[in-house]
Short mmCIF file of C-alpha atoms in Angstrom, two decimals:
data_model
loop_
_atom_site.label_atom_id
_atom_site.label_comp_id
_atom_site.label_asym_id
_atom_site.label_seq_id
_atom_site.Cartn_x
_atom_site.Cartn_y
_atom_site.Cartn_z
CA ASP W 1 6.91 2.65 -11.77
CA ALA W 2 9.96 0.59 -12.54
CA LYS W 3 9.64 -3.15 -12.00
CA THR W 4 11.16 -4.93 -9.05
CA THR W 5 12.09 -8.55 -8.48
CA GLN W 6 11.97 -10.14 -5.06
CA PRO W 7 12.21 -13.74 -3.83
CA THR W 8 8.81 -15.23 -3.23
CA SER W 9 9.54 -16.35 0.31
CA MET W 10 12.22 -16.42 2.99
CA ASP W 11 12.62 -17.86 6.46
CA CYS W 12 14.46 -16.26 9.34
CA ALA W 13 15.15 -17.40 12.88
CA GLU W 14 13.75 -15.24 15.66
CA GLY W 15 16.39 -12.82 16.96
CA ARG W 16 18.51 -13.03 13.86
CA ALA W 17 18.83 -10.41 11.15
CA ALA W 18 16.48 -10.74 8.20
CA ASN W 19 17.97 -9.57 4.92
CA LEU W 20 15.42 -9.09 2.16
CA PRO W 21 16.83 -8.44 -1.31
CA CYS W 22 15.23 -6.54 -4.17
CA ASN W 23 16.40 -6.08 -7.73
CA HIS W 24 15.40 -2.95 -9.60
CA SER W 25 17.80 -2.88 -12.53
CA THR W 26 15.74 -0.43 -14.59
CA ILE W 27 15.45 2.19 -11.87
CA SER W 28 15.85 5.74 -13.16
CA GLY W 29 17.70 8.61 -11.55
CA ASN W 30 14.69 10.27 -9.93
CA GLU W 31 13.09 7.09 -8.60
CA TYR W 32 13.17 6.22 -4.95
CA VAL W 33 13.15 2.77 -3.38
CA TYR W 34 10.32 2.24 -0.89
CA TRP W 35 9.62 -0.70 1.36
CA TYR W 36 6.24 -1.57 2.81
CA ARG W 37 5.06 -4.66 4.60
CA GLN W 38 1.68 -6.26 5.07
CA ILE W 39 0.93 -8.39 8.06
CA HIS W 40 -1.86 -10.89 7.57
CA SER W 41 -5.34 -9.31 7.62
CA GLN W 42 -3.96 -5.80 7.90
CA GLY W 43 -3.32 -2.96 5.48
CA PRO W 44 0.21 -2.30 4.22
CA GLN W 45 2.58 -0.43 6.52
CA TYR W 46 5.37 1.89 5.43
CA ILE W 47 8.85 0.84 6.57
CA ILE W 48 11.52 2.98 4.96
CA HIS W 49 12.60 4.62 1.73
CA GLY W 50 15.77 5.94 0.12
CA LEU W 51 17.28 7.37 -3.03
CA LYS W 52 20.95 6.40 -3.05
CA ASN W 53 22.30 6.65 0.48
CA ASN W 54 21.79 3.95 3.04
CA GLU W 55 18.97 4.75 5.45
CA THR W 56 18.10 3.59 8.95
CA ASN W 57 15.11 4.14 11.16
CA GLU W 58 13.58 2.48 14.18
CA MET W 59 12.16 -0.33 12.10
CA ALA W 60 14.86 -1.26 9.62
CA SER W 61 17.90 -0.36 7.54
CA LEU W 62 17.96 0.06 3.79
CA ILE W 63 21.13 -0.66 1.88
CA ILE W 64 21.18 0.51 -1.74
CA THR W 65 24.00 -0.57 -4.04
CA GLU W 66 26.15 2.10 -5.61
CA ASP W 67 24.67 1.48 -9.06
CA ARG W 68 21.18 1.55 -7.46
CA LYS W 69 20.17 -1.59 -9.30
CA SER W 70 19.44 -3.49 -6.13
CA SER W 71 18.77 -2.96 -2.46
CA THR W 72 18.44 -4.91 0.75
CA LEU W 73 16.05 -4.32 3.61
CA ILE W 74 17.52 -5.39 6.93
CA LEU W 75 15.48 -6.15 10.03
CA PRO W 76 18.30 -6.35 12.59
CA HIS W 77 16.60 -8.57 15.17
CA ALA W 78 13.58 -10.25 13.64
CA THR W 79 10.65 -11.10 15.90
CA LEU W 80 7.65 -13.31 15.29
CA ARG W 81 5.62 -10.13 14.71
CA ASP W 82 7.78 -9.35 11.70
CA THR W 83 6.21 -12.26 9.82
CA ALA W 84 4.62 -10.51 6.84
CA VAL W 85 4.82 -9.93 3.11
CA TYR W 86 7.46 -7.31 2.32
CA TYR W 87 7.08 -5.18 -0.78
CA CYS W 88 9.87 -3.34 -2.56
CA ILE W 89 8.62 -0.50 -4.74
CA VAL W 90 10.36 2.05 -6.88
CA ARG W 91 8.63 5.23 -7.88
CA GLU W 92 9.31 8.78 -8.89
CA GLY W 93 9.63 11.55 -6.45
CA ASN W 94 9.88 11.89 -2.75
CA ASN W 95 6.17 12.35 -2.36
CA ALA W 96 3.54 10.00 -1.08
CA GLY W 97 1.03 11.73 -3.31
CA ASN W 98 2.22 9.43 -6.02
CA MET W 99 0.44 6.14 -6.15
CA LEU W 100 1.95 2.85 -5.09
CA THR W 101 2.11 -0.26 -7.24
CA PHE W 102 2.85 -3.42 -5.30
CA GLY W 103 4.18 -6.55 -6.92
CA GLY W 104 4.20 -9.98 -5.34
CA GLY W 105 6.58 -9.18 -2.50
CA THR W 106 8.56 -11.56 -0.28
CA ARG W 107 6.72 -13.59 2.30
CA LEU W 108 8.99 -13.55 5.35
CA MET W 109 8.38 -16.23 7.93
CA VAL W 110 10.11 -15.65 11.26
CA LYS W 111 10.42 -18.91 13.14
CA PRO W 112 11.05 -19.48 16.85
CA ASP T 1 -0.81 7.89 15.45
CA VAL T 2 -2.47 8.30 12.09
CA LYS T 3 -5.63 6.35 11.88
CA VAL T 4 -7.35 5.27 8.72
CA THR T 5 -10.59 3.44 9.28
CA GLN T 6 -12.80 1.60 6.86
CA SER T 7 -16.49 1.06 7.42
CA SER T 8 -16.48 -2.72 7.24
CA ARG T 9 -13.90 -5.50 7.49
CA TYR T 10 -16.08 -8.01 5.65
CA LEU T 11 -18.97 -7.41 3.28
CA VAL T 12 -21.11 -9.75 1.22
CA LYS T 13 -23.27 -8.32 -1.56
CA ARG T 14 -25.28 -9.65 -4.47
CA THR T 15 -24.65 -9.01 -8.14
CA GLY T 16 -26.24 -5.77 -9.24
CA GLU T 17 -26.34 -4.17 -5.81
CA LYS T 18 -24.96 -0.70 -5.23
CA VAL T 19 -22.11 -0.87 -2.73
CA PHE T 20 -20.59 1.92 -0.67
CA LEU T 21 -17.19 1.55 0.96
CA GLU T 22 -16.32 4.33 3.35
CA CYS T 23 -12.88 5.46 4.46
CA VAL T 24 -12.10 8.05 7.12
CA GLN T 25 -8.73 9.44 8.17
CA ASP T 26 -8.10 11.59 11.20
CA MET T 27 -4.84 13.36 10.34
CA ASP T 28 -6.02 16.07 7.96
CA HIS T 29 -4.29 14.41 5.01
CA GLU T 30 -4.78 15.95 1.60
CA ASN T 31 -4.36 12.75 -0.42
CA MET T 32 -6.58 9.71 -0.23
CA PHE T 33 -6.46 6.51 -2.27
CA TRP T 34 -8.53 3.45 -3.03
CA TYR T 35 -6.74 0.25 -4.03
CA ARG T 36 -7.82 -3.29 -4.59
CA GLN T 37 -5.61 -6.23 -3.80
CA ASP T 38 -5.93 -9.58 -5.52
CA PRO T 39 -3.73 -12.69 -5.31
CA GLY T 40 -1.06 -12.62 -7.98
CA LEU T 41 -1.94 -9.08 -9.07
CA GLY T 42 -0.60 -7.09 -6.14
CA LEU T 43 -2.09 -3.74 -5.25
CA ARG T 44 -3.83 -1.78 -7.99
CA LEU T 45 -4.98 1.82 -7.74
CA ILE T 46 -8.64 2.45 -8.49
CA TYR T 47 -9.01 6.17 -7.75
CA PHE T 48 -7.27 8.81 -5.74
CA SER T 49 -8.07 12.30 -4.54
CA TYR T 50 -5.69 15.13 -3.71
CA ASP T 51 -8.28 17.53 -2.37
CA VAL T 52 -11.92 17.83 -1.46
CA LYS T 53 -14.16 17.28 -4.48
CA MET T 54 -11.12 16.38 -6.60
CA LYS T 55 -10.62 12.89 -7.99
CA GLU T 56 -8.32 11.19 -10.43
CA LYS T 57 -8.59 7.81 -12.10
CA GLY T 58 -6.06 5.20 -11.24
CA ASP T 59 -5.19 2.08 -13.19
CA ILE T 60 -8.53 0.29 -12.94
CA PRO T 61 -11.40 2.78 -12.48
CA GLU T 62 -13.95 0.92 -14.58
CA GLY T 63 -17.01 -0.08 -12.60
CA TYR T 64 -16.17 2.25 -9.74
CA SER T 65 -16.81 5.85 -8.76
CA VAL T 66 -15.68 7.90 -5.78
CA SER T 67 -16.82 10.80 -3.69
CA ARG T 68 -14.85 13.20 -1.53
CA GLU T 69 -17.19 15.77 -0.04
CA LYS T 70 -15.14 16.24 3.11
CA LYS T 71 -11.39 16.15 3.56
CA GLU T 72 -11.42 13.28 6.02
CA ARG T 73 -13.74 10.99 4.07
CA PHE T 74 -13.26 9.19 0.76
CA SER T 75 -15.99 6.87 -0.47
CA LEU T 76 -15.71 4.15 -3.09
CA ILE T 77 -18.93 3.28 -4.90
CA LEU T 78 -19.69 0.19 -6.93
CA GLU T 79 -22.71 1.26 -8.96
CA SER T 80 -23.71 -2.29 -9.86
CA ALA T 81 -21.57 -4.89 -8.16
CA SER T 82 -20.27 -7.78 -10.22
CA THR T 83 -18.56 -11.01 -9.20
CA ASN T 84 -15.23 -9.84 -10.63
CA GLN T 85 -15.24 -7.07 -8.05
CA THR T 86 -14.82 -9.61 -5.28
CA SER T 87 -11.58 -8.45 -3.71
CA MET T 88 -9.80 -6.86 -0.78
CA TYR T 89 -10.27 -3.09 -0.89
CA LEU T 90 -7.69 -0.89 0.81
CA CYS T 91 -7.94 2.79 1.55
CA ALA T 92 -4.87 4.94 2.20
CA SER T 93 -4.10 8.55 2.95
CA SER T 94 -1.04 10.75 2.89
CA MET T 95 0.09 14.32 3.30
CA SER T 96 0.64 16.15 0.07
CA SER T 97 4.32 16.49 0.90
CA GLY T 98 4.71 13.31 2.89
CA ASN T 99 6.73 10.22 2.17
CA GLU T 100 4.44 7.48 3.34
CA GLN T 101 0.92 6.33 2.76
CA PHE T 102 -1.08 5.15 5.74
CA PHE T 103 -3.41 2.28 5.06
CA GLY T 104 -6.65 1.19 6.61
CA PRO T 105 -7.27 -2.44 7.63
CA GLY T 106 -9.05 -3.28 4.40
CA THR T 107 -12.55 -4.43 3.46
CA ARG T 108 -12.92 -7.92 2.06
CA LEU T 109 -15.85 -7.71 -0.33
CA THR T 110 -17.53 -10.79 -1.73
CA VAL T 111 -20.04 -10.37 -4.54
CA LEU T 112 -22.26 -13.40 -5.04
#
């Protein structure tokens, strides 16, 4: 998997949008960007993934730059329950059969 | 909802003991994975399986073995536990054509 770079930690006020950046400058053409999060004492949870178009689901939006070298995960209205470590991963293929390699992630703290 | 369960949340074993970690998923997923998670090292794949009785080594298989006799169950075995195997162990499953991996809650293993 290509390497990703994320800030170690971020704070966000409850109710505001949380914007989590990820740099993946060495991403190749067939690699997707995936986001997972891990709430304390739980296993990781899938959030969203994309190739080059922006994506939105019930949890979040994913904005990928045109050159695909970076992306931003947006939680539109952060709640206290969104406090977690967020992992940005790039990997080949649109198939969860491929393994995941998590880096350090961003520890998001949502504050009241 | 997909459910991935792991046999224990916390486990304490002694050096040299044989340790079994069990994982069960209830969604008829073809793929199952065992990861370990350590501070500063992220998530690392130990073994995975894409079908019953099939297994593939991940990044760090040394000191571990696995068993997949039934589709819903994937066992991780530490033949002779060592202190450097103290870690959080996470099981995951996915469809062969799916986009996300579903994780269990994890087993925190301490080897004394």
